[in-house]
Tab-separated table of N, CA and C in Angstrom:
chain	number	residue	atom	x	y	z
A	1	MET	N	13.806	-9.602	-101.994
A	1	MET	CA	14.354	-10.963	-101.990
A	1	MET	C	15.654	-10.973	-102.783
A	2	ILE	N	16.646	-11.558	-102.224
A	2	ILE	CA	17.964	-11.651	-102.847
A	2	ILE	C	18.017	-12.919	-103.713
A	3	SER	N	18.705	-12.834	-104.843
A	3	SER	CA	18.801	-13.995	-105.734
A	3	SER	C	20.261	-14.310	-106.024
A	4	ASN	N	20.488	-15.420	-106.689
A	4	ASN	CA	21.834	-15.888	-106.996
A	4	ASN	C	22.426	-15.077	-108.157
A	5	PRO	N	23.485	-14.300	-107.891
A	5	PRO	CA	24.076	-13.480	-108.949
A	5	PRO	C	25.111	-14.234	-109.797
A	6	LEU	N	25.458	-15.436	-109.404
A	6	LEU	CA	26.544	-16.153	-110.071
A	6	LEU	C	26.127	-16.788	-111.386
A	7	GLN	N	24.870	-17.128	-111.517
A	7	GLN	CA	24.419	-17.831	-112.715
A	7	GLN	C	24.603	-16.987	-113.970
A	8	ARG	N	24.333	-15.700	-113.897
A	8	ARG	CA	24.510	-14.818	-115.061
A	8	ARG	C	25.993	-14.713	-115.438
A	9	VAL	N	26.853	-14.608	-114.452
A	9	VAL	CA	28.300	-14.543	-114.712
A	9	VAL	C	28.757	-15.825	-115.395
A	10	TRP	N	28.228	-16.959	-114.963
A	10	TRP	CA	28.602	-18.246	-115.540
A	10	TRP	C	28.206	-18.328	-117.019
A	11	VAL	N	27.025	-17.864	-117.349
A	11	VAL	CA	26.557	-17.872	-118.738
A	11	VAL	C	27.468	-16.986	-119.596
A	12	VAL	N	27.814	-15.814	-119.103
A	12	VAL	CA	28.690	-14.902	-119.839
A	12	VAL	C	30.088	-15.510	-119.998
A	13	TYR	N	30.575	-16.171	-118.972
A	13	TYR	CA	31.875	-16.855	-119.049
A	13	TYR	C	31.865	-17.898	-120.172
A	14	GLN	N	30.839	-18.732	-120.179
A	14	GLN	CA	30.758	-19.778	-121.198
A	14	GLN	C	30.690	-19.183	-122.602
A	15	ALA	N	29.923	-18.120	-122.770
A	15	ALA	CA	29.805	-17.470	-124.075
A	15	ALA	C	31.144	-16.872	-124.510
A	16	SER	N	31.859	-16.253	-123.585
A	16	SER	CA	33.166	-15.661	-123.904
A	16	SER	C	34.172	-16.728	-124.308
A	17	ARG	N	34.185	-17.783	-123.569
A	17	ARG	CA	35.108	-18.886	-123.862
A	17	ARG	C	34.769	-19.516	-125.218
A	18	ASP	N	33.493	-19.754	-125.460
A	18	ASP	CA	33.062	-20.334	-126.733
A	18	ASP	C	33.415	-19.417	-127.905
A	19	ALA	N	33.255	-18.109	-127.724
A	19	ALA	CA	33.575	-17.163	-128.794
A	19	ALA	C	35.053	-17.240	-129.156
A	20	LEU	N	35.907	-17.366	-128.157
A	20	LEU	CA	37.340	-17.497	-128.433
A	20	LEU	C	37.656	-18.816	-129.139
A	21	LYS	N	36.972	-19.872	-128.745
A	21	LYS	CA	37.188	-21.166	-129.399
A	21	LYS	C	36.747	-21.129	-130.862
A	22	VAL	N	35.617	-20.486	-131.123
A	22	VAL	CA	35.127	-20.359	-132.496
A	22	VAL	C	36.105	-19.530	-133.324
A	23	THR	N	36.602	-18.452	-132.747
A	23	THR	CA	37.577	-17.616	-133.441
A	23	THR	C	38.819	-18.434	-133.784
A	24	LYS	N	39.251	-19.260	-132.858
A	24	LYS	CA	40.428	-20.116	-133.101
A	24	LYS	C	40.167	-21.060	-134.276
A	25	LEU	N	38.960	-21.591	-134.353
A	25	LEU	CA	38.609	-22.488	-135.459
A	25	LEU	C	38.601	-21.763	-136.803
A	26	THR	N	38.223	-20.497	-136.797
A	26	THR	CA	38.174	-19.757	-138.067
A	26	THR	C	39.558	-19.523	-138.658
A	27	LEU	N	40.588	-19.647	-137.845
A	27	LEU	CA	41.951	-19.427	-138.342
A	27	LEU	C	42.334	-20.429	-139.431
A	28	THR	N	41.699	-21.578	-139.433
A	28	THR	CA	42.005	-22.607	-140.435
A	28	THR	C	40.929	-22.686	-141.518
A	29	HIS	N	39.966	-21.796	-141.462
A	29	HIS	CA	38.864	-21.789	-142.422
A	29	HIS	C	39.328	-21.179	-143.744
A	30	ASP	N	38.818	-21.692	-144.854
A	30	ASP	CA	39.186	-21.200	-146.184
A	30	ASP	C	38.867	-19.720	-146.361
A	31	ASP	N	37.815	-19.279	-145.732
A	31	ASP	CA	37.356	-17.899	-145.894
A	31	ASP	C	37.770	-17.045	-144.687
A	32	LYS	N	38.929	-17.340	-144.103
A	32	LYS	CA	39.316	-16.671	-142.862
A	32	LYS	C	39.486	-15.162	-143.025
A	33	GLU	N	39.901	-14.689	-144.204
A	33	GLU	CA	40.052	-13.249	-144.407
A	33	GLU	C	38.718	-12.533	-144.218
A	34	THR	N	37.648	-13.127	-144.713
A	34	THR	CA	36.325	-12.531	-144.567
A	34	THR	C	35.837	-12.662	-143.127
A	35	LEU	N	36.027	-13.825	-142.539
A	35	LEU	CA	35.548	-14.069	-141.177
A	35	LEU	C	36.277	-13.208	-140.148
A	36	LEU	N	37.552	-12.927	-140.381
A	36	LEU	CA	38.356	-12.181	-139.417
A	36	LEU	C	38.521	-10.706	-139.789
A	37	PHE	N	37.769	-10.253	-140.791
A	37	PHE	CA	37.841	-8.873	-141.245
A	37	PHE	C	37.520	-7.918	-140.093
A	38	HIS	N	38.333	-6.909	-139.918
A	38	HIS	CA	38.199	-5.910	-138.855
A	38	HIS	C	38.332	-6.499	-137.452
A	39	THR	N	39.156	-7.510	-137.290
A	39	THR	CA	39.476	-8.035	-135.967
A	39	THR	C	40.981	-7.921	-135.775
A	40	THR	N	41.445	-8.131	-134.573
A	40	THR	CA	42.886	-8.105	-134.312
A	40	THR	C	43.610	-9.242	-135.009
A	41	PHE	N	42.885	-10.242	-135.413
A	41	PHE	CA	43.501	-11.420	-136.030
A	41	PHE	C	43.658	-11.280	-137.538
A	42	GLU	N	43.073	-10.243	-138.119
A	42	GLU	CA	43.065	-10.054	-139.567
A	42	GLU	C	44.485	-10.061	-140.158
A	43	SER	N	45.412	-9.385	-139.509
A	43	SER	CA	46.756	-9.254	-140.075
A	43	SER	C	47.783	-10.195	-139.445
A	44	GLN	N	47.367	-11.032	-138.514
A	44	GLN	CA	48.311	-11.943	-137.853
A	44	GLN	C	48.400	-13.256	-138.603
A	45	ASN	N	49.585	-13.854	-138.518
A	45	ASN	CA	49.676	-15.200	-139.075
A	45	ASN	C	48.979	-16.160	-138.112
A	46	PRO	N	48.542	-17.310	-138.600
A	46	PRO	CA	47.761	-18.236	-137.763
A	46	PRO	C	48.467	-18.669	-136.475
A	47	THR	N	49.767	-18.830	-136.512
A	47	THR	CA	50.501	-19.247	-135.304
A	47	THR	C	50.438	-18.170	-134.229
A	48	GLU	N	50.670	-16.924	-134.627
A	48	GLU	CA	50.582	-15.811	-133.672
A	48	GLU	C	49.160	-15.671	-133.142
A	49	ALA	N	48.202	-15.765	-134.043
A	49	ALA	CA	46.801	-15.618	-133.654
A	49	ALA	C	46.383	-16.709	-132.673
A	50	LYS	N	46.805	-17.932	-132.926
A	50	LYS	CA	46.471	-19.030	-132.003
A	50	LYS	C	47.053	-18.776	-130.621
A	51	GLN	N	48.270	-18.247	-130.571
A	51	GLN	CA	48.897	-17.954	-129.273
A	51	GLN	C	48.147	-16.847	-128.545
A	52	VAL	N	47.737	-15.834	-129.282
A	52	VAL	CA	46.960	-14.746	-128.682
A	52	VAL	C	45.649	-15.296	-128.114
A	53	ILE	N	45.020	-16.190	-128.848
A	53	ILE	CA	43.758	-16.777	-128.376
A	53	ILE	C	43.991	-17.638	-127.141
A	54	GLU	N	45.051	-18.431	-127.144
A	54	GLU	CA	45.367	-19.254	-125.958
A	54	GLU	C	45.626	-18.367	-124.742
A	55	ASP	N	46.385	-17.285	-124.942
A	55	ASP	CA	46.633	-16.338	-123.850
A	55	ASP	C	45.322	-15.710	-123.380
A	56	SER	N	44.459	-15.393	-124.331
A	56	SER	CA	43.166	-14.787	-124.008
A	56	SER	C	42.287	-15.749	-123.211
A	57	LEU	N	42.319	-17.014	-123.583
A	57	LEU	CA	41.534	-18.013	-122.848
A	57	LEU	C	41.970	-18.077	-121.385
A	58	GLN	N	43.272	-18.018	-121.136
A	58	GLN	CA	43.764	-18.039	-119.751
A	58	GLN	C	43.364	-16.760	-119.021
A	59	GLU	N	43.470	-15.645	-119.710
A	59	GLU	CA	43.102	-14.373	-119.090
A	59	GLU	C	41.603	-14.331	-118.774
A	60	VAL	N	40.789	-14.834	-119.687
A	60	VAL	CA	39.345	-14.915	-119.457
A	60	VAL	C	39.062	-15.782	-118.226
A	61	GLU	N	39.764	-16.882	-118.119
A	61	GLU	CA	39.610	-17.774	-116.962
A	61	GLU	C	39.849	-17.002	-115.665
A	62	ASP	N	40.977	-16.303	-115.614
A	62	ASP	CA	41.336	-15.556	-114.408
A	62	ASP	C	40.365	-14.417	-114.123
A	63	LEU	N	39.975	-13.702	-115.158
A	63	LEU	CA	39.073	-12.572	-114.951
A	63	LEU	C	37.684	-13.015	-114.506
A	64	PHE	N	37.255	-14.174	-114.950
A	64	PHE	CA	35.947	-14.647	-114.498
A	64	PHE	C	36.000	-15.197	-113.079
A	65	VAL	N	37.145	-15.700	-112.632
A	65	VAL	CA	37.286	-16.044	-111.205
A	65	VAL	C	37.108	-14.761	-110.392
A	66	LEU	N	37.748	-13.701	-110.847
A	66	LEU	CA	37.632	-12.397	-110.191
A	66	LEU	C	36.174	-11.910	-110.198
A	67	SER	N	35.500	-12.033	-111.321
A	67	SER	CA	34.114	-11.601	-111.440
A	67	SER	C	33.185	-12.430	-110.552
A	68	LEU	N	33.372	-13.738	-110.573
A	68	LEU	CA	32.549	-14.604	-109.725
A	68	LEU	C	32.727	-14.235	-108.260
A	69	TRP	N	33.979	-14.013	-107.861
A	69	TRP	CA	34.229	-13.676	-106.458
A	69	TRP	C	33.567	-12.357	-106.091
A	70	SER	N	33.692	-11.349	-106.952
A	70	SER	CA	33.121	-10.044	-106.606
A	70	SER	C	31.599	-10.120	-106.465
A	71	LYS	N	30.945	-10.877	-107.339
A	71	LYS	CA	29.489	-11.055	-107.224
A	71	LYS	C	29.145	-11.834	-105.957
A	72	PHE	N	29.939	-12.843	-105.635
A	72	PHE	CA	29.729	-13.641	-104.430
A	72	PHE	C	29.880	-12.777	-103.176
A	73	GLU	N	30.938	-11.983	-103.138
A	73	GLU	CA	31.189	-11.165	-101.954
A	73	GLU	C	30.083	-10.132	-101.744
A	74	ARG	N	29.615	-9.505	-102.826
A	74	ARG	CA	28.519	-8.547	-102.700
A	74	ARG	C	27.260	-9.264	-102.221
A	75	PHE	N	26.979	-10.454	-102.771
A	75	PHE	CA	25.831	-11.252	-102.330
A	75	PHE	C	25.936	-11.511	-100.826
A	76	LEU	N	27.114	-11.907	-100.381
A	76	LEU	CA	27.317	-12.250	-98.974
A	76	LEU	C	27.064	-11.048	-98.069
A	77	ARG	N	27.533	-9.890	-98.455
A	77	ARG	CA	27.308	-8.692	-97.640
A	77	ARG	C	25.808	-8.360	-97.559
A	78	ILE	N	25.122	-8.431	-98.687
A	78	ILE	CA	23.682	-8.157	-98.708
A	78	ILE	C	22.932	-9.193	-97.871
A	79	TYR	N	23.324	-10.452	-98.016
A	79	TYR	CA	22.692	-11.528	-97.252
A	79	TYR	C	22.830	-11.272	-95.753
A	80	LEU	N	24.033	-10.949	-95.304
A	80	LEU	CA	24.270	-10.706	-93.877
A	80	LEU	C	23.494	-9.482	-93.392
A	81	GLN	N	23.437	-8.459	-94.213
A	81	GLN	CA	22.672	-7.270	-93.832
A	81	GLN	C	21.185	-7.594	-93.706
A	82	GLN	N	20.674	-8.408	-94.606
A	82	GLN	CA	19.265	-8.792	-94.514
A	82	GLN	C	19.006	-9.633	-93.273
A	83	LYS	N	19.919	-10.555	-92.975
A	83	LYS	CA	19.740	-11.382	-91.775
A	83	LYS	C	19.868	-10.552	-90.510
A	84	GLY	N	20.663	-9.496	-90.576
A	84	GLY	CA	20.829	-8.615	-89.422
A	84	GLY	C	19.621	-7.733	-89.154
A	85	ALA	N	18.638	-7.776	-90.042
A	85	ALA	CA	17.432	-6.955	-89.871
A	85	ALA	C	16.714	-7.262	-88.567
A	86	THR	N	16.959	-8.435	-88.012
A	86	THR	CA	16.315	-8.778	-86.730
A	86	THR	C	16.787	-7.857	-85.607
A	87	LEU	N	17.907	-7.181	-85.819
A	87	LEU	CA	18.378	-6.215	-84.814
A	87	LEU	C	17.358	-5.106	-84.598
A	88	GLN	N	16.504	-4.886	-85.574
A	88	GLN	CA	15.497	-3.831	-85.463
A	88	GLN	C	14.406	-4.175	-84.448
A	89	MET	N	14.422	-5.411	-83.967
A	89	MET	CA	13.450	-5.841	-82.955
A	89	MET	C	13.992	-5.645	-81.541
A	90	THR	N	15.228	-5.150	-81.452
A	90	THR	CA	15.894	-4.950	-80.164
A	90	THR	C	15.135	-3.922	-79.319
A	91	GLN	N	15.166	-4.130	-78.022
A	91	GLN	CA	14.573	-3.168	-77.083
A	91	GLN	C	15.709	-2.462	-76.369
A	92	PRO	N	15.669	-1.237	-76.164
A	92	PRO	CA	14.575	-0.318	-76.438
A	92	PRO	C	14.480	0.001	-77.930
A	93	ALA	N	13.304	0.299	-78.387
A	93	ALA	CA	13.031	0.538	-79.795
A	93	ALA	C	13.845	1.710	-80.352
A	94	ALA	N	14.117	2.707	-79.518
A	94	ALA	CA	14.875	3.872	-79.978
A	94	ALA	C	16.308	3.504	-80.362
A	95	LEU	N	16.792	2.383	-79.836
A	95	LEU	CA	18.142	1.915	-80.148
A	95	LEU	C	18.156	0.997	-81.367
A	96	ALA	N	17.042	0.357	-81.641
A	96	ALA	CA	16.972	-0.699	-82.659
A	96	ALA	C	17.399	-0.224	-84.046
A	97	HIS	N	16.776	0.810	-84.545
A	97	HIS	CA	17.083	1.256	-85.909
A	97	HIS	C	18.526	1.758	-86.042
A	98	PRO	N	19.011	2.625	-85.166
A	98	PRO	CA	20.397	3.069	-85.285
A	98	PRO	C	21.400	1.906	-85.183
A	99	MET	N	21.071	0.923	-84.363
A	99	MET	CA	21.960	-0.235	-84.230
A	99	MET	C	21.995	-1.029	-85.540
A	100	TYR	N	20.856	-1.199	-86.173
A	100	TYR	CA	20.799	-1.917	-87.451
A	100	TYR	C	21.551	-1.151	-88.535
A	101	VAL	N	21.369	0.150	-88.608
A	101	VAL	CA	22.083	0.971	-89.597
A	101	VAL	C	23.585	0.849	-89.367
A	102	TYR	N	24.004	0.890	-88.121
A	102	TYR	CA	25.425	0.745	-87.785
A	102	TYR	C	25.936	-0.624	-88.231
A	103	PHE	N	25.175	-1.666	-87.949
A	103	PHE	CA	25.560	-3.028	-88.362
A	103	PHE	C	25.729	-3.106	-89.881
A	104	CYS	N	24.767	-2.569	-90.619
A	104	CYS	CA	24.837	-2.605	-92.090
A	104	CYS	C	26.072	-1.878	-92.600
A	105	ASP	N	26.377	-0.741	-91.999
A	105	ASP	CA	27.573	0.004	-92.401
A	105	ASP	C	28.836	-0.801	-92.105
A	106	GLU	N	28.882	-1.430	-90.958
A	106	GLU	CA	30.066	-2.200	-90.561
A	106	GLU	C	30.297	-3.423	-91.436
A	107	VAL	N	29.228	-4.092	-91.844
A	107	VAL	CA	29.355	-5.276	-92.698
A	107	VAL	C	30.107	-4.936	-93.982
A	108	GLU	N	29.947	-3.712	-94.455
A	108	GLU	CA	30.642	-3.286	-95.670
A	108	GLU	C	32.160	-3.307	-95.511
A	109	PHE	N	32.638	-3.239	-94.275
A	109	PHE	CA	34.078	-3.205	-94.027
A	109	PHE	C	34.655	-4.532	-93.534
A	110	TRP	N	33.798	-5.531	-93.343
A	110	TRP	CA	34.299	-6.833	-92.919
A	110	TRP	C	35.169	-7.425	-94.018
A	111	LYS	N	36.218	-8.091	-93.606
A	111	LYS	CA	37.078	-8.777	-94.566
A	111	LYS	C	36.391	-10.054	-95.016
A	112	ALA	N	36.673	-10.436	-96.248
A	112	ALA	CA	36.048	-11.639	-96.811
A	112	ALA	C	36.339	-12.862	-95.949
A	113	ASN	N	37.564	-12.992	-95.442
A	113	ASN	CA	37.901	-14.133	-94.588
A	113	ASN	C	37.064	-14.153	-93.306
A	114	GLN	N	36.754	-12.983	-92.780
A	114	GLN	CA	35.919	-12.903	-91.580
A	114	GLN	C	34.511	-13.420	-91.870
A	115	MET	N	33.981	-13.025	-93.018
A	115	MET	CA	32.633	-13.486	-93.370
A	115	MET	C	32.629	-15.000	-93.591
A	116	LEU	N	33.670	-15.505	-94.254
A	116	LEU	CA	33.757	-16.952	-94.472
A	116	LEU	C	33.893	-17.696	-93.146
A	117	ASP	N	34.673	-17.143	-92.208
A	117	ASP	CA	34.812	-17.771	-90.888
A	117	ASP	C	33.484	-17.806	-90.142
A	118	LEU	N	32.702	-16.730	-90.272
A	118	LEU	CA	31.376	-16.690	-89.654
A	118	LEU	C	30.492	-17.805	-90.219
A	119	LEU	N	30.524	-17.983	-91.530
A	119	LEU	CA	29.738	-19.060	-92.160
A	119	LEU	C	30.223	-20.430	-91.707
A	120	LYS	N	31.533	-20.579	-91.611
A	120	LYS	CA	32.116	-21.874	-91.219
A	120	LYS	C	31.688	-22.256	-89.799
A	121	LYS	N	31.566	-21.268	-88.932
A	121	LYS	CA	31.179	-21.535	-87.539
A	121	LYS	C	29.676	-21.748	-87.376
A	122	SER	N	28.920	-21.410	-88.397
A	122	SER	CA	27.470	-21.509	-88.265
A	122	SER	C	26.883	-22.479	-89.278
A	123	LEU	N	26.385	-21.985	-90.386
A	123	LEU	CA	25.674	-22.815	-91.362
A	123	LEU	C	26.532	-23.894	-92.012
A	124	PHE	N	27.830	-23.685	-92.075
A	124	PHE	CA	28.706	-24.619	-92.783
A	124	PHE	C	29.621	-25.389	-91.836
A	125	SER	N	29.222	-25.506	-90.582
A	125	SER	CA	30.073	-26.215	-89.608
A	125	SER	C	30.257	-27.680	-89.982
A	126	THR	N	29.296	-28.255	-90.681
A	126	THR	CA	29.427	-29.657	-91.110
A	126	THR	C	30.093	-29.774	-92.480
A	127	TYR	N	30.358	-28.637	-93.125
A	127	TYR	CA	31.021	-28.627	-94.438
A	127	TYR	C	32.201	-27.652	-94.437
A	128	PRO	N	33.146	-27.814	-93.502
A	128	PRO	CA	34.247	-26.843	-93.431
A	128	PRO	C	35.121	-26.843	-94.683
A	129	HIS	N	35.166	-27.985	-95.383
A	129	HIS	CA	35.981	-28.056	-96.608
A	129	HIS	C	35.471	-27.078	-97.671
A	130	LEU	N	34.173	-26.844	-97.695
A	130	LEU	CA	33.587	-25.927	-98.669
A	130	LEU	C	34.091	-24.501	-98.417
A	131	ILE	N	34.138	-24.107	-97.175
A	131	ILE	CA	34.643	-22.775	-96.831
A	131	ILE	C	36.150	-22.720	-97.098
A	132	GLY	N	36.850	-23.805	-96.859
A	132	GLY	CA	38.280	-23.868	-97.176
A	132	GLY	C	38.529	-23.671	-98.665
A	133	GLN	N	37.693	-24.276	-99.487
A	133	GLN	CA	37.821	-24.113	-100.947
A	133	GLN	C	37.463	-22.687	-101.368
A	134	ALA	N	36.512	-22.087	-100.684
A	134	ALA	CA	36.179	-20.682	-100.966
A	134	ALA	C	37.363	-19.787	-100.608
A	135	LYS	N	38.070	-20.111	-99.529
A	135	LYS	CA	39.252	-19.332	-99.145
A	135	LYS	C	40.375	-19.487	-100.167
A	136	GLN	N	40.511	-20.685	-100.743
A	136	GLN	CA	41.491	-20.874	-101.817
A	136	GLN	C	41.118	-20.012	-103.025
A	137	THR	N	39.829	-19.950	-103.317
A	137	THR	CA	39.347	-19.112	-104.417
A	137	THR	C	39.645	-17.647	-104.132
A	138	LEU	N	39.436	-17.216	-102.902
A	138	LEU	CA	39.745	-15.837	-102.506
A	138	LEU	C	41.231	-15.549	-102.670
A	139	GLU	N	42.064	-16.476	-102.256
A	139	GLU	CA	43.517	-16.291	-102.386
A	139	GLU	C	43.897	-16.116	-103.861
A	140	TYR	N	43.310	-16.952	-104.724
A	140	TYR	CA	43.592	-16.855	-106.156
A	140	TYR	C	43.043	-15.541	-106.709
A	141	ARG	N	41.853	-15.155	-106.294
A	141	ARG	CA	41.246	-13.883	-106.723
A	141	ARG	C	42.138	-12.721	-106.344
A	142	ASP	N	42.660	-12.738	-105.115
A	142	ASP	CA	43.548	-11.671	-104.666
A	142	ASP	C	44.806	-11.604	-105.537
A	143	TRP	N	45.352	-12.752	-105.877
A	143	TRP	CA	46.553	-12.821	-106.710
A	143	TRP	C	46.283	-12.204	-108.090
A	144	VAL	N	45.148	-12.559	-108.679
A	144	VAL	CA	44.776	-12.004	-109.986
A	144	VAL	C	44.536	-10.498	-109.866
A	145	ALA	N	43.778	-10.089	-108.860
A	145	ALA	CA	43.406	-8.683	-108.701
A	145	ALA	C	44.605	-7.782	-108.424
A	146	HIS	N	45.660	-8.342	-107.879
A	146	HIS	CA	46.832	-7.542	-107.528
A	146	HIS	C	48.001	-7.770	-108.481
A	147	GLY	N	47.694	-8.167	-109.705
A	147	GLY	CA	48.708	-8.193	-110.752
A	147	GLY	C	49.480	-9.481	-110.933
A	148	LYS	N	49.054	-10.576	-110.326
A	148	LYS	CA	49.691	-11.890	-110.510
A	148	LYS	C	51.180	-11.863	-110.174
A	149	ASN	N	51.477	-11.403	-108.993
A	149	ASN	CA	52.857	-11.310	-108.527
A	149	ASN	C	53.544	-12.679	-108.614
A	150	PRO	N	54.599	-12.805	-109.438
A	150	PRO	CA	55.267	-14.105	-109.582
A	150	PRO	C	56.003	-14.545	-108.315
A	151	ASN	N	56.226	-13.613	-107.387
A	151	ASN	CA	56.895	-13.945	-106.122
A	151	ASN	C	55.914	-14.346	-105.027
A	152	ASN	N	54.637	-14.310	-105.341
A	152	ASN	CA	53.611	-14.622	-104.345
A	152	ASN	C	52.475	-15.421	-104.998
A	153	VAL	N	52.840	-16.536	-105.625
A	153	VAL	CA	51.876	-17.368	-106.350
A	153	VAL	C	50.958	-18.071	-105.349
A	154	PRO	N	49.651	-18.126	-105.633
A	154	PRO	CA	48.718	-18.791	-104.708
A	154	PRO	C	48.987	-20.291	-104.616
A	155	SER	N	48.484	-20.883	-103.553
A	155	SER	CA	48.719	-22.312	-103.314
A	155	SER	C	47.978	-23.200	-104.304
A	156	SER	N	46.912	-22.689	-104.903
A	156	SER	CA	46.119	-23.468	-105.859
A	156	SER	C	45.816	-22.641	-107.096
A	157	ASN	N	45.799	-23.302	-108.248
A	157	ASN	CA	45.374	-22.664	-109.486
A	157	ASN	C	43.871	-22.903	-109.609
A	158	ILE	N	43.102	-21.844	-109.495
A	158	ILE	CA	41.646	-21.951	-109.475
A	158	ILE	C	41.088	-21.643	-110.856
A	159	THR	N	40.223	-22.506	-111.340
A	159	THR	CA	39.553	-22.268	-112.615
A	159	THR	C	38.194	-21.617	-112.351
A	160	ALA	N	37.652	-21.014	-113.385
A	160	ALA	CA	36.320	-20.417	-113.264
A	160	ALA	C	35.285	-21.493	-112.930
A	161	ARG	N	35.435	-22.660	-113.516
A	161	ARG	CA	34.499	-23.765	-113.245
A	161	ARG	C	34.520	-24.146	-111.763
A	162	PHE	N	35.720	-24.269	-111.193
A	162	PHE	CA	35.860	-24.611	-109.778
A	162	PHE	C	35.249	-23.508	-108.913
A	163	ALA	N	35.606	-22.248	-109.209
A	163	ALA	CA	35.091	-21.121	-108.430
A	163	ALA	C	33.562	-21.087	-108.478
A	164	TYR	N	33.013	-21.273	-109.661
A	164	TYR	CA	31.558	-21.256	-109.796
A	164	TYR	C	30.926	-22.377	-108.966
A	165	ARG	N	31.471	-23.572	-109.070
A	165	ARG	CA	30.897	-24.716	-108.352
A	165	ARG	C	30.891	-24.476	-106.835
A	166	ILE	N	32.009	-24.033	-106.295
A	166	ILE	CA	32.128	-23.824	-104.851
A	166	ILE	C	31.267	-22.650	-104.378
A	167	LEU	N	31.433	-21.525	-105.024
A	167	LEU	CA	30.702	-20.326	-104.592
A	167	LEU	C	29.204	-20.475	-104.803
A	168	ASN	N	28.820	-21.129	-105.882
A	168	ASN	CA	27.401	-21.357	-106.144
A	168	ASN	C	26.789	-22.278	-105.085
A	169	GLU	N	27.527	-23.270	-104.668
A	169	GLU	CA	27.012	-24.170	-103.618
A	169	GLU	C	26.778	-23.398	-102.321
A	170	ILE	N	27.680	-22.490	-101.989
A	170	ILE	CA	27.502	-21.672	-100.785
A	170	ILE	C	26.285	-20.760	-100.945
A	171	VAL	N	26.177	-20.089	-102.080
A	171	VAL	CA	25.048	-19.181	-102.323
A	171	VAL	C	23.729	-19.938	-102.255
A	172	GLU	N	23.656	-21.067	-102.929
A	172	GLU	CA	22.398	-21.840	-102.940
A	172	GLU	C	22.030	-22.301	-101.525
A	173	THR	N	23.015	-22.677	-100.727
A	173	THR	CA	22.756	-23.074	-99.343
A	173	THR	C	22.231	-21.889	-98.543
A	174	LEU	N	22.847	-20.732	-98.724
A	174	LEU	CA	22.406	-19.539	-97.989
A	174	LEU	C	20.984	-19.135	-98.404
A	175	LEU	N	20.672	-19.277	-99.668
A	175	LEU	CA	19.327	-18.919	-100.121
A	175	LEU	C	18.251	-19.819	-99.516
A	176	LEU	N	18.627	-21.013	-99.106
A	176	LEU	CA	17.679	-21.918	-98.451
A	176	LEU	C	17.485	-21.586	-96.973
A	177	ASN	N	18.352	-20.750	-96.425
A	177	ASN	CA	18.315	-20.436	-94.983
A	177	ASN	C	17.958	-18.995	-94.745
């Protein structure tokens, strides 16, 4: 049985973000030398340290969009392979198993947009906006994964919260079907 892989990523995202916020608060604490001992912030002045933390918060945001997408995409491939198991009922029986193995291998090479289009035409035909938002998330994920090219900025700035909400809704719907 396949389960939702996004919930664990979401918990880790929240913990990472909270840890950075707590670190930022310690910069103004009376005992900051002790609290920041053996950290990168130990020798920085508070202004520099705050900027590093702000930059880190943005980077964490982007990296968790990437992480959420990768878990979602792997879930989707496994889900499709499991649903394709009905191919094993094909007649003649001697063709069934090799055909299923071939299908499973091929799913690994499908493009994410192709899988999203398949969902849009089937289970999500009444919710095409959801698949559209997933495609925006994919576009942003691609931008992050390929070095944030300033000449090819995505059409939308996607947050981890947005990515989680959209992708989780798709996963939860698929788990019901």
